[in-house]
PDB file of C-alpha atoms in Angstrom:
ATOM      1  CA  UNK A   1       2.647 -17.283   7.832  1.00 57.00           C
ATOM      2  CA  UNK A   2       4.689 -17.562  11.085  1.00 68.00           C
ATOM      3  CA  UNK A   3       3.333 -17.559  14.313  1.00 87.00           C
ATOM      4  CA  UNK A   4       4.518 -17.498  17.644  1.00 92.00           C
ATOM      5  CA  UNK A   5       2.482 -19.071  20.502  1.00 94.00           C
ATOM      6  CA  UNK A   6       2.760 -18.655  24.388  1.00 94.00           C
ATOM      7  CA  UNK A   7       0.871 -19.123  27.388  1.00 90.00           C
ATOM      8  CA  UNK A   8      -0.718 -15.821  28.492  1.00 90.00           C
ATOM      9  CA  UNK A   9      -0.071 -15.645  32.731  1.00 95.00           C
ATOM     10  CA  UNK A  10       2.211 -17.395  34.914  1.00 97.00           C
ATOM     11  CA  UNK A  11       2.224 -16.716  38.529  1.00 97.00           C
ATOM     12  CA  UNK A  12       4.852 -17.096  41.169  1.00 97.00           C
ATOM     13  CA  UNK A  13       6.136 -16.777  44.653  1.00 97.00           C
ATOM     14  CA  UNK A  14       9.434 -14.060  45.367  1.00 97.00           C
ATOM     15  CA  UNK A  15      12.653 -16.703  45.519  1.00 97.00           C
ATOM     16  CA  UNK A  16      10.908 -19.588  43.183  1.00 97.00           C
ATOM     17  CA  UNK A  17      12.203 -20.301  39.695  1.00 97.00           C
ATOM     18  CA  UNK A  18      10.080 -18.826  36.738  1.00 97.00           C
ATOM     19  CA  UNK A  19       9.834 -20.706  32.886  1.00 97.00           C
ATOM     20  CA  UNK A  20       7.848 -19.339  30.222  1.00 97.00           C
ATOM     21  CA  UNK A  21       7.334 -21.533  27.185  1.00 97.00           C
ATOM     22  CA  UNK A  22       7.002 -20.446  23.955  1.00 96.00           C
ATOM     23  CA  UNK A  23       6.512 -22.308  20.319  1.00 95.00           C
ATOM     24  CA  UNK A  24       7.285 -21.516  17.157  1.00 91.00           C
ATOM     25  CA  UNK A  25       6.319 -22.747  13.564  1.00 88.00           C
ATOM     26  CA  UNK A  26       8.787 -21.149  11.067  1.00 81.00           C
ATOM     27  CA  UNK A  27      11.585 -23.681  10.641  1.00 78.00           C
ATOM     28  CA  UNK A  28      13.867 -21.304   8.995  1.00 79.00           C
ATOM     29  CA  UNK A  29      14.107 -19.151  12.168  1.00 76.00           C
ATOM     30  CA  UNK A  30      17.741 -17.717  12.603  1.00 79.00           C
ATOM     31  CA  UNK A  31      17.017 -15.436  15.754  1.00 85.00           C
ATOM     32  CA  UNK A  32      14.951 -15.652  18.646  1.00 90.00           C
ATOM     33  CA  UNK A  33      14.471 -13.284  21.149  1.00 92.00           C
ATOM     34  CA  UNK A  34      12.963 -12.640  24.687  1.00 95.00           C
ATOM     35  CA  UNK A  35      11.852  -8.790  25.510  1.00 95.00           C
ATOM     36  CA  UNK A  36      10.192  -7.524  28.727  1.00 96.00           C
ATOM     37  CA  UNK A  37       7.888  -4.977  29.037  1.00 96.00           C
ATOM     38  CA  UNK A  38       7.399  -3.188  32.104  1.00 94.00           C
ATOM     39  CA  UNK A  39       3.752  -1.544  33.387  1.00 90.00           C
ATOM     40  CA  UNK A  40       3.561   1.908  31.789  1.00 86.00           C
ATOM     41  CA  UNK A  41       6.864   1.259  29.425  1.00 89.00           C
ATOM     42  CA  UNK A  42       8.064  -0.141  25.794  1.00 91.00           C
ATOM     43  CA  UNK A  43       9.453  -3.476  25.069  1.00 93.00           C
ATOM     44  CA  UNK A  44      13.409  -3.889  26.264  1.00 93.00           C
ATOM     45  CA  UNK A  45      15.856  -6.964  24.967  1.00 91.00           C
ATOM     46  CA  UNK A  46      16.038  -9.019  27.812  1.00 93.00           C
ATOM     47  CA  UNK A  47      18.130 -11.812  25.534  1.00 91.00           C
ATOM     48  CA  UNK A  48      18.853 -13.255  22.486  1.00 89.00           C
ATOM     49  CA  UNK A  49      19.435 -16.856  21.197  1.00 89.00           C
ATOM     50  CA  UNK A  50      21.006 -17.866  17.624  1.00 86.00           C
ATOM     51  CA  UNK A  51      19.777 -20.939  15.912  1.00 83.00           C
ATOM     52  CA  UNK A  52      22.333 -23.148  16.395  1.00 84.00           C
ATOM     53  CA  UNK A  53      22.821 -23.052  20.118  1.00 86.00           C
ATOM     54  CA  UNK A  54      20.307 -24.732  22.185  1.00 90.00           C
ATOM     55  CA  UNK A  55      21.324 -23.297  25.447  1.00 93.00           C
ATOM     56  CA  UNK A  56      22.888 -19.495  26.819  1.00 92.00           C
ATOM     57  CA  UNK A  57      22.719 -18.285  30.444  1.00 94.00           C
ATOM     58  CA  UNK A  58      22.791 -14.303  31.433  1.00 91.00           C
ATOM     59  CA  UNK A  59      22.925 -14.247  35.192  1.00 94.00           C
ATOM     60  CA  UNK A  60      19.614 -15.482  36.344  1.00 96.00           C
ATOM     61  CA  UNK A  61      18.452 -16.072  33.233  1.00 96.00           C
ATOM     62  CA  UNK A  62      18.578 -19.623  31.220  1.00 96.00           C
ATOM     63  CA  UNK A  63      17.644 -19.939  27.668  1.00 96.00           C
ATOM     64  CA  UNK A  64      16.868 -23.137  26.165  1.00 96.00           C
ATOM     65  CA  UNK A  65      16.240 -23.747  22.472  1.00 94.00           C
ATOM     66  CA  UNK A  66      14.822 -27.075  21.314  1.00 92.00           C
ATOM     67  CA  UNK A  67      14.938 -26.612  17.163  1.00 90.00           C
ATOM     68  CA  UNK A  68      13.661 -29.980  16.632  1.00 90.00           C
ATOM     69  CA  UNK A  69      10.166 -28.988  18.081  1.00 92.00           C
ATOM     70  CA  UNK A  70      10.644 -25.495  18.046  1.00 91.00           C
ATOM     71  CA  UNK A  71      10.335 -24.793  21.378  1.00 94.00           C
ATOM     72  CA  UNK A  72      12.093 -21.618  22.924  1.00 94.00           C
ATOM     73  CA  UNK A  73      12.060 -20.818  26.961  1.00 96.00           C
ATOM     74  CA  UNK A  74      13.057 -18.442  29.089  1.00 97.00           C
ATOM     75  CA  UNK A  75      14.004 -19.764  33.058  1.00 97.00           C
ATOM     76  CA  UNK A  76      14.536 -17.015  35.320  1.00 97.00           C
ATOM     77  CA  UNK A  77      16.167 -17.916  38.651  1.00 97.00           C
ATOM     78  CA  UNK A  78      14.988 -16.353  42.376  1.00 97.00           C
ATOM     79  CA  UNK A  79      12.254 -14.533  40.620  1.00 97.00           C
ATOM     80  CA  UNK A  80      11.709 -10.973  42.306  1.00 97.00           C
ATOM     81  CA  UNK A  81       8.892  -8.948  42.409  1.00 95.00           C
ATOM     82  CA  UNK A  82      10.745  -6.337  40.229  1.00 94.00           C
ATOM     83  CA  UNK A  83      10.464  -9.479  37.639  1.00 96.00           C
ATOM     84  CA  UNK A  84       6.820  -8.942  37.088  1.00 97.00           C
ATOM     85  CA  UNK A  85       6.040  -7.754  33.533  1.00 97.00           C
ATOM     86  CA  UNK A  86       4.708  -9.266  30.164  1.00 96.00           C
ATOM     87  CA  UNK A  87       7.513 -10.965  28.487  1.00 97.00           C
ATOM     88  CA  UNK A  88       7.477 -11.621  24.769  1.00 96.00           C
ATOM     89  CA  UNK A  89       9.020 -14.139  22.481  1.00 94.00           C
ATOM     90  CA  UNK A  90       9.848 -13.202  18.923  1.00 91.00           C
ATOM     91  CA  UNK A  91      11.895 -15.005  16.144  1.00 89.00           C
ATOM     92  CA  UNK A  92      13.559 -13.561  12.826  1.00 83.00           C
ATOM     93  CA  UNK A  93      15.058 -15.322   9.756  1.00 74.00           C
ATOM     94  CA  UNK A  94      17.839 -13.901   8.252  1.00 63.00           C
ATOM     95  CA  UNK A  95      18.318 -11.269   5.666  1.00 55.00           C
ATOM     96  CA  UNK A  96      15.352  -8.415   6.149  1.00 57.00           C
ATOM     97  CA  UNK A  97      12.716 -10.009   7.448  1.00 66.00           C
ATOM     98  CA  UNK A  98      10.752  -8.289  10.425  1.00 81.00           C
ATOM     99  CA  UNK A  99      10.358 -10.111  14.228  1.00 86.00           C
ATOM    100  CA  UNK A 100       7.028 -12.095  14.434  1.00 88.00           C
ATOM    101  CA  UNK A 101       6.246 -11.578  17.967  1.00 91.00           C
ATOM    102  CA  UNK A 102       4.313 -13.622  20.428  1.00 93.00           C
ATOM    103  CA  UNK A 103       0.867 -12.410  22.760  1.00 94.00           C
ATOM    104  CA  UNK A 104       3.092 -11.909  25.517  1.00 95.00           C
ATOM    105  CA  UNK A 105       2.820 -14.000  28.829  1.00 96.00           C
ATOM    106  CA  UNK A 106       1.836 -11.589  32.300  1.00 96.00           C
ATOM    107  CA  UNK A 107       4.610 -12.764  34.974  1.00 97.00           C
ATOM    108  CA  UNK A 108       2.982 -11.788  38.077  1.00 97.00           C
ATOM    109  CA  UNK A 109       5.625 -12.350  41.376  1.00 97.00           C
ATOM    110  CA  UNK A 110       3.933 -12.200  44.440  1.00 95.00           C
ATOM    111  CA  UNK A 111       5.754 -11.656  47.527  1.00 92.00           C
TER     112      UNK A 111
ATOM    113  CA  UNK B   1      21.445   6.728  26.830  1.00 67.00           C
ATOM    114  CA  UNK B   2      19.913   5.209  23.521  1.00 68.00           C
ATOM    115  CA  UNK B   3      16.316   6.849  22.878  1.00 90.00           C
ATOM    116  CA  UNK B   4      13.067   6.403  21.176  1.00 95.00           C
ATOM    117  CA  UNK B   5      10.935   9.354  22.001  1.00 96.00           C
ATOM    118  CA  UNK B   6       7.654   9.320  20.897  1.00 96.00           C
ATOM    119  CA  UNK B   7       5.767  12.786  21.514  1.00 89.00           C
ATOM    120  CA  UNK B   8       2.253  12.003  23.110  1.00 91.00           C
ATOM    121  CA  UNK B   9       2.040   9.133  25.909  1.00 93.00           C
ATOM    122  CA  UNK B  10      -1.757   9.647  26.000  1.00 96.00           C
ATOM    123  CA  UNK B  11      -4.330  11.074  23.311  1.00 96.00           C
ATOM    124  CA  UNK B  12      -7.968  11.410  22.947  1.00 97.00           C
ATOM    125  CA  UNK B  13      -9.303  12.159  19.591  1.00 97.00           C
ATOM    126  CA  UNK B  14     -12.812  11.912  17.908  1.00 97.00           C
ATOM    127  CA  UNK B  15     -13.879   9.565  15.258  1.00 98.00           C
ATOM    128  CA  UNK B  16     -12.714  10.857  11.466  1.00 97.00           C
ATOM    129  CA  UNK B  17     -10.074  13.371  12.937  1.00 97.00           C
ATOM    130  CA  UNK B  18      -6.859  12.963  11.331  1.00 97.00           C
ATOM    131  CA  UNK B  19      -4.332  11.274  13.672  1.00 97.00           C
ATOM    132  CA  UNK B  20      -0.089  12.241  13.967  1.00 97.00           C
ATOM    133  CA  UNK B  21       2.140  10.312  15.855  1.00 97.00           C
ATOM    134  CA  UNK B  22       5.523  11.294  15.919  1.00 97.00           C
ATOM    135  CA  UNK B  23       8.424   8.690  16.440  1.00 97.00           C
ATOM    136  CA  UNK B  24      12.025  10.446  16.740  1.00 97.00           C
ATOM    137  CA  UNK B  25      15.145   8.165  17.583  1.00 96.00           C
ATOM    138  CA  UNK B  26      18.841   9.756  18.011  1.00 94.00           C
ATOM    139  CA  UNK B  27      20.749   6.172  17.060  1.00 90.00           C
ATOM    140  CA  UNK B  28      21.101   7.029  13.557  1.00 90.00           C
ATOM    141  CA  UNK B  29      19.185   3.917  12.451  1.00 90.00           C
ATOM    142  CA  UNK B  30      18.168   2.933   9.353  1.00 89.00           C
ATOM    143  CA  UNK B  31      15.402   1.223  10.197  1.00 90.00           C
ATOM    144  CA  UNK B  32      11.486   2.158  12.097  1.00 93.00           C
ATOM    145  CA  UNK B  33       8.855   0.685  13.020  1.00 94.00           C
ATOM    146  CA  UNK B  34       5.181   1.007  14.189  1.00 96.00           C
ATOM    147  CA  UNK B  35       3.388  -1.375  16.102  1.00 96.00           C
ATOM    148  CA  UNK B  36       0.092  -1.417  17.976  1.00 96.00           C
ATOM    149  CA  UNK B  37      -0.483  -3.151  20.995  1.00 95.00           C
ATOM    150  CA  UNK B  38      -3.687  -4.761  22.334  1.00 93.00           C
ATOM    151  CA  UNK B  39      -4.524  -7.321  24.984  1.00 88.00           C
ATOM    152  CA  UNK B  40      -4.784 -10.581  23.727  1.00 86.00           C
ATOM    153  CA  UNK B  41      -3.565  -9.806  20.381  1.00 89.00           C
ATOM    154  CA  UNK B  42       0.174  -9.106  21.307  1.00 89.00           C
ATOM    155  CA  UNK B  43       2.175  -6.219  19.236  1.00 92.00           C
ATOM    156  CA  UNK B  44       1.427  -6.206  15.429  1.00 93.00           C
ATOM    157  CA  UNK B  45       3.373  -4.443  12.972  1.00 93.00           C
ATOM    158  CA  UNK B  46       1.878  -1.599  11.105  1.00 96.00           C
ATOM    159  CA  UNK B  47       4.399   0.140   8.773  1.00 96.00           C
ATOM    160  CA  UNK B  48       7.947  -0.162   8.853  1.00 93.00           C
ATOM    161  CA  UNK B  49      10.985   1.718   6.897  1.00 93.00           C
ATOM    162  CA  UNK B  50      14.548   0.723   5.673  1.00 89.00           C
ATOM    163  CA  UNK B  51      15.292   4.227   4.859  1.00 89.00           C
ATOM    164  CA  UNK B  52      14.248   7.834   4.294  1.00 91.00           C
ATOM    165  CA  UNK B  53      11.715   7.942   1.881  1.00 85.00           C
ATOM    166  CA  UNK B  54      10.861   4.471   1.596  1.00 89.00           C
ATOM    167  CA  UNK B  55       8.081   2.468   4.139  1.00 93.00           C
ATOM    168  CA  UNK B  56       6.785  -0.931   3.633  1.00 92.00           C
ATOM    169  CA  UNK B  57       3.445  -2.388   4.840  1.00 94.00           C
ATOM    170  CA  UNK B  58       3.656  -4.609   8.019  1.00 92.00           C
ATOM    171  CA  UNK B  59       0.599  -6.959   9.088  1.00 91.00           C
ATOM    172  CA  UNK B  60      -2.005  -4.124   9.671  1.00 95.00           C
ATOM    173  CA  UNK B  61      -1.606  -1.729   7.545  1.00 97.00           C
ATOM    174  CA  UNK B  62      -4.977  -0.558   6.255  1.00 96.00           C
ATOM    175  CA  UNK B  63      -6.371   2.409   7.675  1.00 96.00           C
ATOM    176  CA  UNK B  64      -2.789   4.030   8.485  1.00 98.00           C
ATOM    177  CA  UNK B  65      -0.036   5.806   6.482  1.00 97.00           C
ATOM    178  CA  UNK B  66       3.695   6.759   7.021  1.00 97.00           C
ATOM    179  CA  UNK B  67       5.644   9.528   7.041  1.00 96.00           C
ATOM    180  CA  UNK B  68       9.855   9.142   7.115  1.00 96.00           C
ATOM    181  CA  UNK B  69      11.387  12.998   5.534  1.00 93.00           C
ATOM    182  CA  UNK B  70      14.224  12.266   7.574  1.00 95.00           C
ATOM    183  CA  UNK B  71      16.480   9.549   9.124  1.00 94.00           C
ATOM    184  CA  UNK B  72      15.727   9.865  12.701  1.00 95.00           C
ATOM    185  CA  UNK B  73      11.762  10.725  12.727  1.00 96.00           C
ATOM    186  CA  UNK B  74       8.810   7.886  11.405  1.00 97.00           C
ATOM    187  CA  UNK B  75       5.315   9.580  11.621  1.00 97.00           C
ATOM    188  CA  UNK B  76       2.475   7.461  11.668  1.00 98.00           C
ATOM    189  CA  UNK B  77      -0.716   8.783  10.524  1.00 98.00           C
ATOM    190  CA  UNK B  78      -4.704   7.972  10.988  1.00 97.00           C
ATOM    191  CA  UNK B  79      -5.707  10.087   8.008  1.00 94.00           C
ATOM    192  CA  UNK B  80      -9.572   9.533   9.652  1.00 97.00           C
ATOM    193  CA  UNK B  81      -9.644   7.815  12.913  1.00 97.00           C
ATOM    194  CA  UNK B  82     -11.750   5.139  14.225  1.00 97.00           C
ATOM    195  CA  UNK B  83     -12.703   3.634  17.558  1.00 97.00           C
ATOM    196  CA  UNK B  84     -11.407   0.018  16.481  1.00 97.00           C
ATOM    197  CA  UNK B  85      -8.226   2.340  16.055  1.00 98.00           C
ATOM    198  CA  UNK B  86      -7.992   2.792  19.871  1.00 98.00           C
ATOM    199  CA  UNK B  87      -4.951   1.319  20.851  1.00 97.00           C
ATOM    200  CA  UNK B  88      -1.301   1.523  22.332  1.00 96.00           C
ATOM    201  CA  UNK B  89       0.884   2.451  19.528  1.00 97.00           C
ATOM    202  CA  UNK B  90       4.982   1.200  19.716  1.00 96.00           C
ATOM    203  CA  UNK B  91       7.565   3.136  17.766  1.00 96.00           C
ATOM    204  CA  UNK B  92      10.667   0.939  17.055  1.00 94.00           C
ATOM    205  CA  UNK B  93      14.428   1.734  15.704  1.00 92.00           C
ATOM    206  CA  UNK B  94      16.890  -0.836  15.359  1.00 88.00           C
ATOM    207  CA  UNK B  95      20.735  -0.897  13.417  1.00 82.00           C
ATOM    208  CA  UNK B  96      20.495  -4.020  11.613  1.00 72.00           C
ATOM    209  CA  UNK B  97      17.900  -4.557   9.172  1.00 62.00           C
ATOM    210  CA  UNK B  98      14.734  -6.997  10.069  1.00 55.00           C
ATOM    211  CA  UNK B  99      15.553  -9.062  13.020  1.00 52.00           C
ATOM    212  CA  UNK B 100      18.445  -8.921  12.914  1.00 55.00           C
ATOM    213  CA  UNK B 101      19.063  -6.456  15.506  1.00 69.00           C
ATOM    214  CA  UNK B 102      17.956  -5.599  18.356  1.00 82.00           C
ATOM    215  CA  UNK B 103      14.828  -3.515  18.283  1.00 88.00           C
ATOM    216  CA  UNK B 104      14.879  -0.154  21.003  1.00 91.00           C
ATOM    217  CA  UNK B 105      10.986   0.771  21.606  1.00 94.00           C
ATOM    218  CA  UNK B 106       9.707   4.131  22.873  1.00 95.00           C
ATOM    219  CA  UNK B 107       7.191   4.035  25.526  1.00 94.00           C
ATOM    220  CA  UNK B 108       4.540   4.118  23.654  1.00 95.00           C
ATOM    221  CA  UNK B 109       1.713   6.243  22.547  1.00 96.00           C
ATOM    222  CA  UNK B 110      -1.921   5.684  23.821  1.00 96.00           C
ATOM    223  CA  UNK B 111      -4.199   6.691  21.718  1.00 97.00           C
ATOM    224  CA  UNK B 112      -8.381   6.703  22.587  1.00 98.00           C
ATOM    225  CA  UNK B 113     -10.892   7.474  19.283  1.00 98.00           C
ATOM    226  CA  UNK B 114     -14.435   8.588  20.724  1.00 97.00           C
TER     227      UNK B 114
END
């Protein structure tokens, strides 16, 4: 089946630039997604990426999308403290299939 | 405000009780979800639904059932609960069907089996 791999805890300093990887194996993957979940709280859309773009921007976030190795991350620029939370990856195909998630990687910002 | 309201944040119960959780969203989506949440393992899907009445099984299924009488409320059930059933448990809504969509979460329902 699919799976969805990435690295469990990434820490950083307040003000530095933040990338969490993330890998894929379904090649047939239409949408794939980045959600945050905050201590205490459910999971929230953060962003979204189709397919066939390999790059889309949201403020201080950057998301690049390599299809050829199926690689998916998530850059976050002048990472604040508020920033710390477990972000997910997650990837669809089309039609009425359900998101395969990832374990979720622990973004601790430290001041 | 978009909500997913599940009714218990926390829950203790005792092993074989029969377990409710109650999911209730006020988007008038078609589609809910249950997932469970544990360290390490990352969310895994339970039970989901495409519609009143109907539920299909997710990755997890055994051990749990699902309720949807109506559009807006997804019940999940431990008919007899055990401890390996101690988890976080995610209710999900979203518009579009699958992934499609984006997916709104409640906050979650932590549930402890003694």
């Amino acid at each position: 089946g699919e799976d969805v791999e990435q690295s469990l805890f990434l820490s950083v300093r307040e003000g530095d630039s933040s990338v969490i990887n993330c890998t894929y194996t379904d090649s047939s993957s239409t949408y794939l997604y980045w959600y945050k979940q905050e201590p205490g709280a459910g999971l929230q859309l953060l962003t979204y990426i189709f397919s066939n773009m390999d790059m889309k921007q949201d403020q201080r976030l950057t998301v690049l999308l390599n299809k050829k190795d199926k690689h998916l991350s998530l850059r976050i620029a002048d990472t604040q403290t508020g920033d710390s939370a477990i972000y997910f990856c997650a990837e669809s195909s089309t039609g009425y299939s359900t998101l395969t998630f990832g374990k979720g990687t622990m973004l601790l910002v430290s001041p | 405000d978009v909500k997913v309201t599940q009714s218990s944040r926390y829950l203790v119960k005792r092993t074989g009780e029969k377990v409710f959780l109650e999911c209730v969203q006020d988007m008038d989506h078609e589609n809910m979800f249950w997932y469970r949440q544990d360290p390490g393992l990352g969310l895994r899907l339970i039970y989901f639904s495409y519609d009143v009445k109907m539920k299909e099984k997710g990755d997890i299924p055994e051990g749990y059932s699902v309720s949807r009488e109506k559009k807006e409320r997804f019940s999940l059930i431990l008919e007899s609960a055990s401890t390996n059933q101690t988890s976080m448990y995610l209710c999900a809504s979203s518009y579009l069907a699958g992934g499609a969509g984006e997916l709104f979460f409640g906050e979650g329902s932590r549930l402890t089996v003694l």
